[in-house]
């Protein structure tokens, strides 16, 4: 049997190391103070060091298991379509909502999000997008009085 | 008769017309998201949080709580009719509930589930009312030292009792604590880890984090799994009233489920997910003929359904009395309180009696409503299941975007949510539960505050946590929990208990 690394453990461990190192770098200028009178840098450093400990634990365990011929777990293949679809839908919403208004941003993000799955039906998505846009304007702007433009501001 | 006065105060609050209205809205939303698989109460409550800002505290909490226990009712409908759990807490209901439906007894199964939930909800309301006063009286004596130890216990116990690897969950708690430190340090006024972003100076808002991790991350992962067609059991629900024989068989199970749910709900890490599994396992163990289970045993519906509803409600006890959330959902509730300008903690009981007792009384009112909402109107909810997921998820994405934007009209929160969605997806891929992170994030500031105050008072002497008896006791429990987790025998038992 060929050796495999326990990828979930490995990646999670590396992620922890990355975050903790980032924290230590970001807080390097904050004073630590003493235990009796802690500075702003005390807690971040204590926790970051603990996180590094956990990160090392997972990385080492992943490697150790692969050396012991432990059949490591694989990560299911990452599919780009759902991930990109959802993230782009949200990003487009963020880019459009203030400049083009809630109505247009809603239709755009619904239609883009609908393409995140393979059984998308484009015409249905557009119609559904318009319905949802109308609903969200009614719900969030009319009923809950969210202060956001409904239409592009230059039309007013 | 303090208790009676308090309950009367609560009932008079809960029966105000507008609070009845908010309770009904909460119960309806809760049932809807409970019925629909793929939307849970966490993103829903996170989404609605910003809009509760303008409400009175009591009304806001009544509505949000209604969503939580309403989801427990709705989840069982889907479990019975489609064999897909509407919520994680109704996973076991699928086993015997769906089997009953396949044998033409869907009506009886739905009725048993609803009646068990109602019975358990009523009992749990009384349990909350009885336990709240003494617990908060005890907690009022706490200083920063005890409070710190209590917070540590809450976090550790929540990790130990929840699903998933303990080591990974501990790491997630620490990550949450770390993120919770972002923002301006209260004591020195120095900005920490804000990277020059002004939006971060008030700290990271947990609503976009919760929506990204639980809402969007889950959607992305759901879309990767092949979409199996849902097949709804279609039959008329004429016989919604269970027979006398059914009730006789179900009642003892209902009672046992209620007890299990009430006890497990109070414990840190409790809530609605663990109790039904335990209840089902117990029913199977004590049954005269265990082979009936899995073939439509009515006890297999009554007991878990009672347990999840009781657990959902009693998990409010640590929140109301100690200000400590026992699970991710209660962490959101803490956030709801803070949004209203109420500092969670034992003083809430005495300073906000209208809020606390109104909330408790509203739970009973809400359960009564849910009985009506779920039984005669079950057809309405079933028709909701016909909405295909390909339409449902874009709508959720849109609502999450608008909701996060609505918190403070800031685009930054939308970007933060999207970032958390990617991280949440990563967590699902590497098999890590995101709930402990949310707990750490919400409790982080309190933990640091109390730790620093305790150290200031003790002049930097760490042994202060062991010299105060209550604090030492709490930390001893933490140590026992951690040691128990390391012992292989307990690990195996826990795995069995959680997978069963």
XYZ file of C-alpha atoms in Angstrom:
656
model
C 0.000 0.000 0.000
C 1.456 3.360 -0.871
C 1.952 6.036 1.696
C -0.398 8.932 1.824
C -0.443 12.053 3.864
C -3.514 12.852 5.921
C -4.368 15.940 3.873
C -7.226 17.327 5.977
C -4.972 17.366 9.057
C -2.021 18.713 7.121
C -3.931 21.590 5.533
C -5.734 22.532 8.740
C -2.402 22.534 10.588
C -0.778 24.735 7.965
C -3.777 27.064 8.073
C -3.380 27.431 11.852
C 0.349 28.123 11.500
C -0.358 30.755 8.874
C -2.949 32.574 10.982
C -0.827 32.466 14.129
C 2.295 33.713 12.369
C 0.236 36.499 10.827
C -0.981 37.449 14.283
C 2.525 37.533 15.714
C 3.707 39.738 12.856
C 0.705 42.051 13.125
C 1.081 42.487 16.883
C 4.898 42.683 17.038
C 4.833 46.372 17.970
C 2.228 46.091 20.741
C 3.559 46.097 24.268
C 3.232 42.893 26.236
C 3.216 44.395 29.698
C 3.354 42.111 32.708
C 0.908 39.537 34.005
C -0.322 42.002 36.625
C -0.785 44.795 34.133
C -1.184 43.368 30.683
C -0.500 45.384 27.624
C -2.563 45.109 24.469
C -0.108 42.603 23.038
C -0.316 40.062 25.866
C -3.402 38.037 24.954
C -2.847 37.976 21.169
C 0.626 36.561 21.697
C -0.419 33.976 24.272
C -3.220 32.711 22.039
C -1.102 32.852 18.881
C 1.545 30.693 20.533
C -1.115 28.188 21.566
C -2.475 28.147 18.006
C 1.043 27.475 16.711
C 1.185 24.542 19.101
C -2.027 23.105 17.645
C -0.826 23.795 14.102
C 2.415 21.901 14.710
C 0.466 19.055 16.309
C -1.708 18.561 13.221
C 1.150 18.898 10.740
C 3.342 16.474 12.672
C 0.487 14.023 13.148
C -0.244 14.108 9.416
C 3.374 13.361 8.543
C 3.766 10.770 11.293
C 0.671 8.908 10.141
C 1.958 8.754 6.583
C 5.256 7.324 7.851
C 3.383 4.680 9.819
C 1.620 3.638 6.608
C -1.610 4.912 8.015
C -4.001 5.267 5.142
C -4.503 9.009 5.199
C -7.744 10.627 4.287
C -8.109 12.332 0.975
C -10.016 15.503 0.455
C -12.895 15.254 -1.930
C -12.087 16.975 -5.175
C -12.726 20.691 -5.049
C -15.282 21.760 -7.623
C -14.729 25.276 -8.826
C -18.228 25.916 -10.113
C -20.166 26.197 -6.809
C -17.329 28.021 -5.064
C -16.813 30.591 -7.806
C -20.538 30.980 -8.470
C -21.394 31.875 -4.893
C -18.381 34.092 -4.255
C -18.773 35.999 -7.524
C -22.505 36.433 -6.886
C -21.704 38.034 -3.537
C -18.884 40.143 -4.951
C -21.090 41.464 -7.760
C -23.730 42.351 -5.202
C -21.166 44.261 -3.143
C -19.893 46.111 -6.221
C -23.334 47.004 -7.540
C -25.559 47.678 -4.539
C -24.467 51.252 -3.852
C -23.682 52.292 -7.402
C -26.527 50.620 -9.304
C -29.130 50.173 -6.599
C -30.656 47.185 -4.834
C -32.913 46.117 -7.719
C -30.162 45.616 -10.275
C -27.733 44.155 -7.718
C -30.363 41.604 -6.644
C -31.145 40.402 -10.171
C -27.449 40.160 -11.005
C -26.472 38.190 -7.906
C -29.449 35.790 -8.194
C -28.671 35.022 -11.833
C -24.955 34.527 -11.173
C -25.597 32.401 -8.105
C -28.027 30.250 -10.107
C -25.132 29.312 -12.389
C -23.292 27.784 -9.429
C -25.119 24.535 -10.081
C -25.109 22.478 -13.245
C -28.876 22.179 -13.494
C -29.267 25.897 -14.041
C -32.152 27.056 -16.240
C -31.137 30.488 -17.524
C -34.591 31.840 -18.420
C -36.054 30.647 -15.134
C -33.130 32.224 -13.263
C -33.722 35.625 -14.883
C -37.449 35.568 -14.131
C -36.822 34.346 -10.575
C -34.180 37.062 -10.176
C -36.683 39.765 -11.106
C -39.272 38.358 -8.703
C -36.727 38.156 -5.874
C -35.507 41.683 -6.609
C -39.045 43.011 -6.312
C -39.560 41.019 -3.107
C -36.334 42.197 -1.500
C -37.084 45.838 -2.342
C -40.516 45.454 -0.747
C -39.185 43.572 2.280
C -35.952 45.407 3.027
C -36.569 48.929 1.718
C -40.336 49.379 2.092
C -41.002 47.243 5.166
C -37.694 47.287 7.067
C -36.592 50.733 5.744
C -33.028 49.762 4.915
C -31.335 52.949 3.671
C -30.115 51.765 0.277
C -30.877 53.144 -3.201
C -33.366 51.041 -5.166
C -32.390 52.350 -8.587
C -29.075 53.744 -9.872
C -28.645 57.117 -8.128
C -28.050 58.987 -11.387
C -31.623 58.249 -12.458
C -33.052 60.258 -9.599
C -44.170 33.717 45.633
C -41.470 35.201 43.505
C -41.822 32.586 40.823
C -45.541 33.179 40.382
C -45.097 36.953 40.211
C -42.365 36.530 37.653
C -44.390 34.154 35.552
C -47.348 36.530 35.647
C -45.088 39.372 34.555
C -43.783 37.148 31.785
C -47.229 36.104 30.644
C -48.458 39.683 30.578
C -45.445 40.573 28.417
C -45.840 37.572 26.158
C -49.539 38.245 25.677
C -49.071 41.815 24.521
C -50.472 41.933 21.031
C -47.212 42.918 19.366
C -45.237 40.247 21.188
C -47.784 37.617 20.182
C -47.248 38.894 16.665
C -43.452 38.601 16.867
C -43.749 35.178 18.458
C -45.970 34.072 15.574
C -43.558 35.509 12.989
C -40.676 33.705 14.668
C -42.604 30.431 14.847
C -43.649 30.690 11.184
C -40.132 31.497 9.952
C -38.752 28.766 12.183
C -41.157 26.167 10.812
C -40.399 27.237 7.249
C -36.627 26.941 7.587
C -37.100 23.787 9.637
C -39.085 22.170 6.847
C -36.602 23.214 4.166
C -33.439 21.133 4.274
C -30.308 23.167 3.697
C -31.309 26.232 5.706
C -30.713 26.086 9.410
C -31.636 28.416 12.235
C -28.087 29.810 12.580
C -27.850 31.720 9.287
C -31.512 32.679 9.561
C -31.108 34.233 12.979
C -27.854 35.882 11.907
C -29.683 37.317 8.912
C -32.534 38.734 10.954
C -30.359 40.107 13.765
C -29.668 43.491 12.157
C -33.369 44.084 11.733
C -34.220 43.411 15.359
C -32.206 46.468 16.282
C -35.251 48.748 16.178
C -37.417 46.412 18.259
C -37.787 46.316 22.015
C -35.370 43.795 23.560
C -38.173 41.475 24.674
C -39.851 41.443 21.256
C -36.542 40.800 19.496
C -35.600 37.882 21.733
C -39.105 36.405 21.582
C -39.001 36.363 17.795
C -35.470 34.962 17.526
C -36.177 32.244 20.081
C -39.330 31.329 18.157
C -37.212 30.696 15.081
C -35.012 28.288 17.018
C -37.664 26.085 18.557
C -39.946 26.489 15.549
C -37.213 24.911 13.451
C -37.325 21.821 15.693
C -41.021 21.350 14.843
C -40.542 21.944 11.137
C -37.546 19.656 10.885
C -39.579 16.628 11.887
C -42.143 17.171 9.104
C -39.474 16.802 6.433
C -37.879 13.899 8.262
C -41.156 11.978 8.351
C -42.421 12.740 4.866
C -39.228 12.887 2.805
C -36.735 10.882 4.864
C -34.401 13.895 4.759
C -33.759 15.670 8.041
C -34.920 19.280 7.812
C -32.520 19.997 10.675
C -29.660 17.999 12.174
C -31.761 17.516 15.286
C -34.343 15.512 13.333
C -31.889 13.011 11.859
C -33.113 10.174 14.075
C -36.749 11.017 13.445
C -36.170 9.913 9.853
C -35.577 6.337 10.915
C -38.938 5.416 12.376
C -40.932 8.462 11.326
C -40.418 7.894 7.633
C -41.042 4.181 8.076
C -44.396 5.001 9.658
C -45.189 7.289 6.710
C -44.335 4.563 4.223
C -46.807 2.306 5.989
C -49.570 4.830 5.525
C -49.341 6.270 9.014
C -47.857 9.660 8.132
C -50.685 11.422 9.925
C -50.073 9.549 13.162
C -46.307 10.158 12.934
C -46.715 13.897 12.343
C -49.209 14.183 15.160
C -46.977 12.233 17.547
C -44.018 14.443 16.670
C -45.978 17.649 17.171
C -47.652 16.542 20.379
C -44.356 15.268 21.834
C -42.695 18.555 20.963
C -45.497 20.514 22.564
C -45.460 18.422 25.713
C -41.667 18.726 26.002
C -41.794 22.446 25.276
C -44.299 22.987 28.061
C -42.231 21.048 30.581
C -39.017 22.771 29.481
C -40.607 26.177 29.991
C -41.345 25.253 33.607
C -37.795 23.900 34.049
C -36.339 27.192 32.825
C -38.545 29.183 35.161
C -37.591 27.012 38.158
C -33.840 26.913 37.542
C -33.249 30.476 36.454
C -33.564 32.286 39.764
C -31.273 30.133 41.944
C -28.637 29.882 39.235
C -28.449 33.592 38.630
C -28.419 34.272 42.356
C -25.366 32.042 42.625
C -23.717 33.685 39.633
C -24.195 37.172 41.044
C -21.606 36.315 43.709
C -19.026 35.668 41.008
C -15.991 37.915 40.677
C -13.774 38.207 37.615
C -11.854 35.142 38.825
C -14.887 32.845 38.936
C -16.253 34.320 35.766
C -13.073 33.581 33.864
C -13.082 29.967 35.039
C -16.753 29.650 34.156
C -16.080 30.953 30.652
C -13.247 28.467 30.241
C -15.509 25.654 31.432
C -18.249 26.761 29.058
C -15.900 26.778 26.089
C -14.206 23.476 26.899
C -17.437 21.661 27.703
C -19.058 22.926 24.534
C -16.138 21.485 22.593
C -16.163 18.146 24.366
C -19.901 17.593 24.036
C -20.191 18.649 20.413
C -19.532 16.628 17.285
C -16.134 16.298 15.693
C -12.550 15.895 16.842
C -11.808 17.462 20.222
C -8.345 18.640 19.202
C -9.671 20.355 16.109
C -12.481 21.957 18.035
C -10.061 23.288 20.654
C -7.954 24.793 17.896
C -11.097 26.370 16.475
C -11.997 27.910 19.834
C -8.547 29.491 19.968
C -8.942 30.791 16.430
C -12.250 32.327 17.444
C -10.660 33.930 20.496
C -7.912 35.329 18.294
C -10.386 36.863 15.843
C -12.340 38.219 18.789
C -9.266 40.229 19.850
C -9.280 42.252 16.635
C -10.157 45.865 17.207
C -9.248 48.616 19.622
C -8.063 47.332 22.990
C -10.452 48.684 25.615
C -7.808 49.189 28.273
C -5.105 50.948 26.265
C -6.973 52.307 23.247
C -4.416 50.758 20.912
C -5.637 49.224 17.667
C -4.845 45.507 17.446
C -4.590 43.531 14.223
C -6.771 45.987 12.343
C -4.251 46.283 9.499
C -5.213 49.932 9.159
C -8.808 49.068 8.248
C -11.093 51.505 10.042
C -14.075 49.144 9.870
C -12.140 46.705 12.053
C -11.519 49.111 14.919
C -14.808 48.136 16.607
C -13.897 44.498 16.252
C -15.133 41.915 13.809
C -18.885 41.675 13.642
C -19.917 38.074 14.255
C -22.983 38.239 12.002
C -21.057 38.202 8.702
C -18.764 35.543 10.148
C -21.720 33.347 11.108
C -23.441 33.862 7.762
C -20.279 33.122 5.812
C -19.260 30.052 7.812
C -22.694 28.509 8.325
C -24.803 29.906 5.513
C -22.701 30.324 2.393
C -19.963 27.790 3.180
C -22.621 25.129 3.643
C -24.339 26.054 0.366
C -21.097 25.667 -1.572
C -20.512 22.259 -0.016
C -24.142 21.232 -0.623
C -23.892 22.113 -4.295
C -20.948 19.778 -4.705
C -22.945 16.792 -3.620
C -25.054 15.430 -6.412
C -28.611 16.673 -6.034
C -30.715 13.632 -5.308
C -34.401 14.079 -5.990
C -36.576 14.480 -2.975
C -39.538 12.190 -2.952
C -42.351 13.413 -0.766
C -44.655 10.788 0.652
C -48.014 11.895 -0.631
C -51.065 10.778 1.199
C -53.950 12.609 2.703
C -53.482 13.640 6.300
C -57.047 13.004 7.318
C -56.219 10.914 10.330
C -54.068 13.457 12.124
C -55.445 12.458 15.482
C -53.464 9.462 16.741
C -55.356 6.512 18.118
C -55.621 5.819 21.823
C -53.246 2.872 21.450
C -50.688 5.132 19.764
C -50.845 7.660 22.554
C -50.514 4.986 25.186
C -47.373 3.678 23.533
C -45.928 7.109 22.895
C -46.538 8.786 26.232
C -43.840 7.088 28.378
C -41.326 7.623 25.569
C -42.351 11.267 25.398
C -41.703 11.616 29.125
C -38.254 10.005 28.924
C -37.346 12.135 25.916
C -38.368 15.285 27.746
C -36.175 14.446 30.727
C -33.160 13.623 28.560
C -33.631 16.756 26.481
C -34.039 19.028 29.479
C -30.900 17.727 31.177
C -28.665 17.641 28.107
C -29.938 21.017 26.938
C -28.705 22.789 30.058
C -25.179 21.412 29.812
C -22.647 23.457 27.879
C -22.450 22.132 24.360
C -26.048 21.053 24.683
C -28.814 22.251 22.502
C -31.053 20.472 20.085
C -28.573 18.191 18.310
C -27.342 15.757 20.955
C -30.516 14.950 22.953
C -32.504 13.146 20.200
C -29.640 10.704 19.543
C -29.373 9.883 23.217
C -33.138 9.560 23.549
C -33.404 7.223 20.573
C -30.587 5.034 21.848
C -32.286 4.765 25.231
C -35.663 3.825 23.743
C -34.046 1.101 21.706
C -32.208 -0.213 24.714
C -35.177 -0.447 27.078
C -37.733 -1.641 24.514
C -39.157 -5.125 25.047
C -38.756 -5.809 21.352
C -35.903 -3.701 19.933
C -36.388 -5.165 16.458
C -39.467 -2.970 15.993
C -37.182 0.047 15.802
C -36.423 1.064 12.263
C -39.745 -0.406 11.197
C -42.001 2.375 12.319
C -41.962 2.247 16.121
C -43.909 5.181 17.473
C -41.569 5.504 20.464
C -38.769 6.191 17.991
C -40.614 9.333 16.960
C -42.038 10.495 20.259
C -38.890 10.340 22.366
C -36.356 12.083 20.056
C -38.872 14.756 19.102
C -39.589 15.501 22.752
C -35.862 15.513 23.460
C -34.871 17.964 20.735
C -37.542 20.457 21.615
C -36.812 20.270 25.338
C -33.094 20.635 24.628
C -33.640 23.602 22.340
C -35.443 25.427 25.103
C -33.403 24.518 28.157
C -30.222 25.564 26.347
C -31.456 29.090 27.061
C -30.815 28.542 30.784
C -27.023 29.122 30.787
C -27.561 32.091 28.507
C -30.160 33.788 30.663
C -28.654 33.030 34.050
C -24.898 33.125 33.458
C -24.582 34.942 30.165
C -22.771 31.946 28.712
C -23.876 30.442 25.410
C -23.887 26.646 25.295
C -23.777 26.429 21.507
C -23.281 28.532 18.404
C -26.924 29.496 18.254
C -26.923 30.803 21.789
C -23.791 32.753 20.893
C -25.899 34.566 18.329
C -28.502 35.228 21.004
C -25.776 36.822 23.127
C -25.016 38.984 20.123
C -28.687 39.920 19.886
C -28.634 41.033 23.516
C -25.483 43.080 23.029
C -27.027 44.732 19.978
C -29.810 45.865 22.263
C -27.224 47.355 24.589
C -27.682 44.644 27.237
C -24.508 43.164 28.700
C -25.175 39.432 29.097
C -24.541 37.992 32.545
C -26.315 37.063 35.752
C -27.451 40.633 36.313
C -29.771 40.371 33.291
C -32.252 38.375 35.388
C -32.703 41.167 37.897
C -32.185 44.172 35.639
C -34.331 43.010 32.753
C -37.149 40.974 34.313
C -39.575 41.893 31.530
C -37.185 40.577 28.916
C -36.268 37.351 30.708
C -39.701 36.330 31.938
C -41.386 37.565 28.798
C -39.070 35.335 26.798
C -39.701 32.339 29.048
C -43.472 32.754 28.947
C -43.411 33.343 25.203
C -41.853 29.922 24.710
C -44.975 28.286 26.007
C -47.177 30.566 23.911
C -44.984 29.817 20.913
C -45.257 26.079 21.445
C -49.030 26.364 21.513
C -48.928 28.294 18.237
C -46.589 25.736 16.706
C -48.993 22.933 17.508
C -51.640 24.746 15.469
C -49.207 25.846 12.760
C -47.896 22.341 12.267
C -50.852 20.029 12.556
C -53.794 21.428 10.611
C -51.551 23.371 8.256
C -49.099 20.584 7.485
C -50.185 20.579 3.833
C -48.953 24.143 3.371
C -45.479 23.241 4.604
C -45.350 20.127 2.489
C -46.037 22.189 -0.615
C -43.002 24.312 0.298
C -40.846 21.227 -0.182
C -41.672 21.380 -3.875
C -39.482 24.481 -4.243
C -36.360 23.128 -5.930
C -32.967 23.780 -4.342
C -31.717 25.438 -7.525
C -34.075 28.342 -6.758
C -33.714 28.212 -3.021
C -29.981 28.701 -2.708
C -29.625 31.824 -4.905
C -32.340 33.411 -2.788
C -30.420 32.551 0.393
C -27.231 34.016 -1.082
C -29.061 37.235 -1.918
C -30.658 37.503 1.515
C -27.303 36.913 3.195
C -25.772 39.718 1.129
C -28.565 42.180 1.874
C -28.620 41.146 5.543
C -24.898 41.659 6.141
C -25.008 44.930 4.258
C -27.912 45.987 6.449
C -26.016 45.604 9.751
C -24.362 48.978 9.400
C -24.740 49.786 5.725
C -21.198 48.739 5.153
C -19.870 46.905 2.138
C -16.956 45.795 4.263
C -19.225 43.317 6.038
C -20.289 41.796 2.720
C -16.660 41.241 1.734
C -15.949 39.836 5.189
C -18.847 37.402 4.771
C -17.528 36.264 1.386
C -14.087 35.707 2.883
C -15.637 33.681 5.679
C -17.616 31.680 3.106
C -14.364 30.571 1.480
C -12.826 29.785 4.868
C -16.018 27.965 5.907
C -15.854 25.874 2.752
C -12.221 25.087 3.560
C -13.259 23.989 7.067
C -15.909 21.657 5.654
C -13.359 20.210 3.223
C -10.842 19.443 5.953
C -13.569 18.144 8.244
C -13.594 20.777 10.974
C -16.731 21.973 12.743
C -17.073 25.770 12.567
C -19.317 26.151 15.636
C -16.507 26.378 18.257
C -14.959 29.274 16.361
C -18.157 31.283 16.699
C -18.283 30.542 20.441
C -14.695 31.719 20.843
C -15.358 34.837 18.812
C -18.342 35.865 20.898
C -16.827 34.970 24.264
C -13.303 36.212 23.463
C -13.682 39.817 24.596
C -15.379 38.762 27.865
C -12.724 36.155 28.504
C -9.888 38.643 28.045
C -11.616 41.325 30.091
C -12.190 39.010 33.046
C -8.744 37.476 32.793
C -7.038 40.848 32.824
C -9.161 42.105 35.691
C -8.490 38.962 37.716
C -4.748 39.258 37.107
C -4.796 42.931 38.025
C -6.557 42.163 41.311
C -4.207 39.326 42.168
C -1.119 41.322 41.159
C -0.133 38.905 38.418
C -0.444 35.773 40.512
C -1.842 32.951 38.359
C -2.659 30.794 41.383
C -5.597 33.062 42.175
C -7.784 30.865 39.957
C -7.012 27.904 42.192
C -7.274 29.722 45.500
C -10.887 30.779 44.985
C -12.909 27.632 45.805
C -15.668 28.025 43.191
C -13.153 28.862 40.502
C -10.966 25.920 41.507
C -13.986 23.632 41.322
C -14.881 24.848 37.846
C -11.314 24.407 36.629
C -11.221 20.925 38.151
C -14.201 19.997 35.992
C -12.331 21.380 32.987
C -9.317 19.237 33.852
C -11.471 16.129 34.302
C -13.190 16.721 30.975
C -9.884 17.139 29.167
C -8.310 14.103 30.817
C -11.381 12.018 30.071
C -11.136 13.033 26.430
C -7.577 11.762 26.265
C -8.420 8.332 27.616
C -8.957 5.888 24.754
C -11.925 4.122 26.333
C -13.925 7.320 26.660
C -12.950 8.333 23.144
C -14.367 5.135 21.747
C -17.586 5.428 23.771
C -18.036 9.010 22.639
C -17.563 8.046 19.039
C -20.168 5.331 19.383
C -22.600 7.666 21.092
C -22.226 10.359 18.479
C -22.433 8.098 15.457
C -25.372 6.052 16.667
